[in-house]
mmCIF file of C-alpha atoms in Angstrom:
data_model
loop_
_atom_site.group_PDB
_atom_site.id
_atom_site.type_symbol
_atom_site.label_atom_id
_atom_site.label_comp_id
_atom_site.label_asym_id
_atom_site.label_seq_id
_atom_site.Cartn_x
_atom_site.Cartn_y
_atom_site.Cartn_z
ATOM 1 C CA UNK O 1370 7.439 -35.465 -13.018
ATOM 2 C CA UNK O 1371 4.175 -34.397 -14.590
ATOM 3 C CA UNK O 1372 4.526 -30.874 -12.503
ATOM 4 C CA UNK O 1373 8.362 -30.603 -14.046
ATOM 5 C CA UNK O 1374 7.017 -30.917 -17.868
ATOM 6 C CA UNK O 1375 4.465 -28.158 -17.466
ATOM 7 C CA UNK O 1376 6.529 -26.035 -15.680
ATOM 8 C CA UNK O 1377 9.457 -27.135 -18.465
ATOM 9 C CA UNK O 1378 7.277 -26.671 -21.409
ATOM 10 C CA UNK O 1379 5.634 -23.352 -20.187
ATOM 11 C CA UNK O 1380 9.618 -22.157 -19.859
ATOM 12 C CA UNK O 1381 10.688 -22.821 -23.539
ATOM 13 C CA UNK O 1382 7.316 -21.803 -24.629
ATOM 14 C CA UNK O 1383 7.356 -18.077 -23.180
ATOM 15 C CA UNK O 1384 10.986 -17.997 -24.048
ATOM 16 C CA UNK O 1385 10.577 -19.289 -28.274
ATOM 17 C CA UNK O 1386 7.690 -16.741 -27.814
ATOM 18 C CA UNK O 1387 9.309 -13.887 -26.507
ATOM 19 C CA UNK O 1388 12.021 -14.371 -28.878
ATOM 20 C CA UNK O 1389 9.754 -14.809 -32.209
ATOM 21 C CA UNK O 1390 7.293 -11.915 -31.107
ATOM 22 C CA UNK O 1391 10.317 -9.804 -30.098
ATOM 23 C CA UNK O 1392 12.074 -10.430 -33.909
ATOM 24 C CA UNK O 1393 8.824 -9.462 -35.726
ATOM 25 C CA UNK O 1394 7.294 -6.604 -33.484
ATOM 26 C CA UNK O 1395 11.585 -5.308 -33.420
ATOM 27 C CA UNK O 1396 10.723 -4.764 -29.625
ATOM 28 C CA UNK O 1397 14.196 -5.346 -28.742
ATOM 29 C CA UNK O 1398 17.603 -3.489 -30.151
ATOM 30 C CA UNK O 1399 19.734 -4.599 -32.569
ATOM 31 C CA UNK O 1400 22.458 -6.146 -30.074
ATOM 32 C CA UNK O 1401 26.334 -4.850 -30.637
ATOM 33 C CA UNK O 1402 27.760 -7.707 -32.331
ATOM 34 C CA UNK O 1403 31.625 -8.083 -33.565
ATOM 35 C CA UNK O 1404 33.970 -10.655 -34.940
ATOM 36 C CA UNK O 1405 32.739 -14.045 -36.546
ATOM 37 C CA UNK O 1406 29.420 -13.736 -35.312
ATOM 38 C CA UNK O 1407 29.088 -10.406 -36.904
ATOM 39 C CA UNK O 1408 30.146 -12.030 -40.823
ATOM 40 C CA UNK O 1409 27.405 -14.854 -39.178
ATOM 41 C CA UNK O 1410 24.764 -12.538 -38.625
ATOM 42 C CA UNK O 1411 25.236 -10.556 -41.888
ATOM 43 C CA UNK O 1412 25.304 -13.766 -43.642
ATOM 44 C CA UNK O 1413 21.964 -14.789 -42.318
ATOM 45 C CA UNK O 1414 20.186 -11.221 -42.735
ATOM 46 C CA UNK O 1415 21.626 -11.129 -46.086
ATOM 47 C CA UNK O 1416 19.972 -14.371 -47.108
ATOM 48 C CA UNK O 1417 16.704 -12.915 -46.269
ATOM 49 C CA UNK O 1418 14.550 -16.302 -45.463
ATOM 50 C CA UNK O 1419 16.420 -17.960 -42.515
ATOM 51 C CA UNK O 1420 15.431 -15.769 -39.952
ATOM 52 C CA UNK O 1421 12.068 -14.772 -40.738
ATOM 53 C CA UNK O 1422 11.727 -18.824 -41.289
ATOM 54 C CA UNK O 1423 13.138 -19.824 -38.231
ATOM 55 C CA UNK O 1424 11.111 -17.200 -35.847
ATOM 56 C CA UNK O 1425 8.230 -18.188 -37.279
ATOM 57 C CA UNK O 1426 8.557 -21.873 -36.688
ATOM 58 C CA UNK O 1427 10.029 -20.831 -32.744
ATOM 59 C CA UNK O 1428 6.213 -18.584 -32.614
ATOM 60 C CA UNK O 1429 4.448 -21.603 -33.333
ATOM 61 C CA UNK O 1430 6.572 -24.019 -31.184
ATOM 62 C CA UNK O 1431 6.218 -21.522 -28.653
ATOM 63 C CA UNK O 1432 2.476 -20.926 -28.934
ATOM 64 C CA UNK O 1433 1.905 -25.550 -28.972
ATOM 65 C CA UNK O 1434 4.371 -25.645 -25.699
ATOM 66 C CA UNK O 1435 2.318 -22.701 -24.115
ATOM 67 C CA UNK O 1436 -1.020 -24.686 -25.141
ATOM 68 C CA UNK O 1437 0.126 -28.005 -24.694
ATOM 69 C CA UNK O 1438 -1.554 -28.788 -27.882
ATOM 70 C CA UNK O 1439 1.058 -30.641 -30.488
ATOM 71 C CA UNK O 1440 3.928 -30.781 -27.874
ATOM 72 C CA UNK O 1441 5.134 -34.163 -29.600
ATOM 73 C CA UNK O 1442 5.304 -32.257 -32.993
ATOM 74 C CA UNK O 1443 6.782 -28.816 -32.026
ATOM 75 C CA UNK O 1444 9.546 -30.988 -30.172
ATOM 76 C CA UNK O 1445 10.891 -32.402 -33.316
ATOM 77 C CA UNK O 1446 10.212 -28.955 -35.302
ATOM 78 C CA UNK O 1447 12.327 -26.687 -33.144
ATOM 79 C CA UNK O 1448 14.664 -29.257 -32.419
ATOM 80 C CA UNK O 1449 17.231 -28.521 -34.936
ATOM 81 C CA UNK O 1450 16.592 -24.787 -33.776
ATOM 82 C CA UNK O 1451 17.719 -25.434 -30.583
ATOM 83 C CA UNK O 1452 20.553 -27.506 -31.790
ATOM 84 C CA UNK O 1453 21.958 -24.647 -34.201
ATOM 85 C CA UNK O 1454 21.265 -22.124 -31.383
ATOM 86 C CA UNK O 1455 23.871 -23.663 -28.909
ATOM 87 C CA UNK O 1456 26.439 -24.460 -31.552
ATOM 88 C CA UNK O 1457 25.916 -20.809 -32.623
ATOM 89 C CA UNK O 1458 26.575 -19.653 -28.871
ATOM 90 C CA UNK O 1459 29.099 -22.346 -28.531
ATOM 91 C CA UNK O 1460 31.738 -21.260 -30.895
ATOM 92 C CA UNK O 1461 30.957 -17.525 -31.831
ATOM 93 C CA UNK O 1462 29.113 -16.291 -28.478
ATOM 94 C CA UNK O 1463 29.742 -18.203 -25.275
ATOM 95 C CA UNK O 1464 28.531 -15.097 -23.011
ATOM 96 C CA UNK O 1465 25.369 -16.616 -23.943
ATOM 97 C CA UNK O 1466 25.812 -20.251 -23.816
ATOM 98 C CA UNK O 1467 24.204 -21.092 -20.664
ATOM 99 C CA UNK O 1468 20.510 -19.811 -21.543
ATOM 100 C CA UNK O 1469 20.991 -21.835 -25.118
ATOM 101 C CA UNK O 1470 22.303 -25.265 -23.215
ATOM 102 C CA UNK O 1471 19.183 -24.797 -20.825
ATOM 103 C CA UNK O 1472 16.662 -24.425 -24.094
ATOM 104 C CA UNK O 1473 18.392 -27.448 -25.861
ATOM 105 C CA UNK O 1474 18.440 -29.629 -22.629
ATOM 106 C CA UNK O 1475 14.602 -28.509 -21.789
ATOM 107 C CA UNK O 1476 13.900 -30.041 -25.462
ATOM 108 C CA UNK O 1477 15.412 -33.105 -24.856
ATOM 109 C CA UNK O 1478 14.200 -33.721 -22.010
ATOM 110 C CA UNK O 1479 10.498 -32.502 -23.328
ATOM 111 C CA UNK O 1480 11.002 -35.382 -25.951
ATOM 112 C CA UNK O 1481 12.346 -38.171 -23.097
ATOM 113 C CA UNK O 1482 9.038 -37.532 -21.611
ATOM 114 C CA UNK O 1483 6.847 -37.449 -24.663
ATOM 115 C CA UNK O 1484 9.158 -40.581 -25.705
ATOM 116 C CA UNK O 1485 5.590 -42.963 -26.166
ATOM 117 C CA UNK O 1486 4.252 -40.450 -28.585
ATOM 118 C CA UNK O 1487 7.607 -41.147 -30.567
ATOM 119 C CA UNK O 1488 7.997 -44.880 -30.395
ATOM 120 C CA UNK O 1489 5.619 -45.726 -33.576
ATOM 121 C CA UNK O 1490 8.163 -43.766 -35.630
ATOM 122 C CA UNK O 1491 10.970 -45.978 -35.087
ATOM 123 C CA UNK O 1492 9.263 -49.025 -35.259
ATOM 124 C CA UNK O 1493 9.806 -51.445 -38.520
#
């Protein structure tokens, strides 16, 4: 199980890191997008924070899962990443669903097994 978490972790890191370093660096192009996701997309490049907010917390969730430093943190910080990320590819782009439902079910299952680390803050 311990061999399945690196290999998990190391995974979602390189992928949050590729995808962060890829945003900032504009290695990638500008994919073809139509329909909702294209009044989406303009929506969230027009409100000029949200994306350059949410790569940056994906390049340092990506950089603590590559480390293994701060897993138990960068779990619950790109958590609601993940979450909007396969809702987004859900409903507007399901070409691309399967690659978001493996990141979201890598991050839950990253927090099942860092579940002790997690336990104080549910505690009364």
């Amino acid at each position: 199980m311990k061999i399945a978490t690196i290999i998990i972790r190391t995974l979602i890191g390189l992928l949050l890191l590729f995808a962060s370093v890829s945003y900032f660096l504009h290695l990638m192009p500008e994919p073809e997008v139509t329909g909702n996701f294209k009044a989406f997309n303009v929506g969230l490049i027009a409100s000029t924070y949200i994306m350059p907010l949410a790569k940056s917390i994906e390049l340092i969730c990506g950089i603590a899962f590559l480390t293994g430093r701060y897993v138990t943190l960068a779990n619950i910080l790109i958590l609601p990443i993940t979450i909007n990320i396969l809702f987004i590819n859900y409903f507007m782009t399901p070409e691309n669903l399967p690659i978001a439902g493996l990141l979201f079910l890598g991050n839950l299952f990253l927090i099942y097994r860092y579940w002790n680390n997690y336990k104080s803050v549910f505690t009364a």
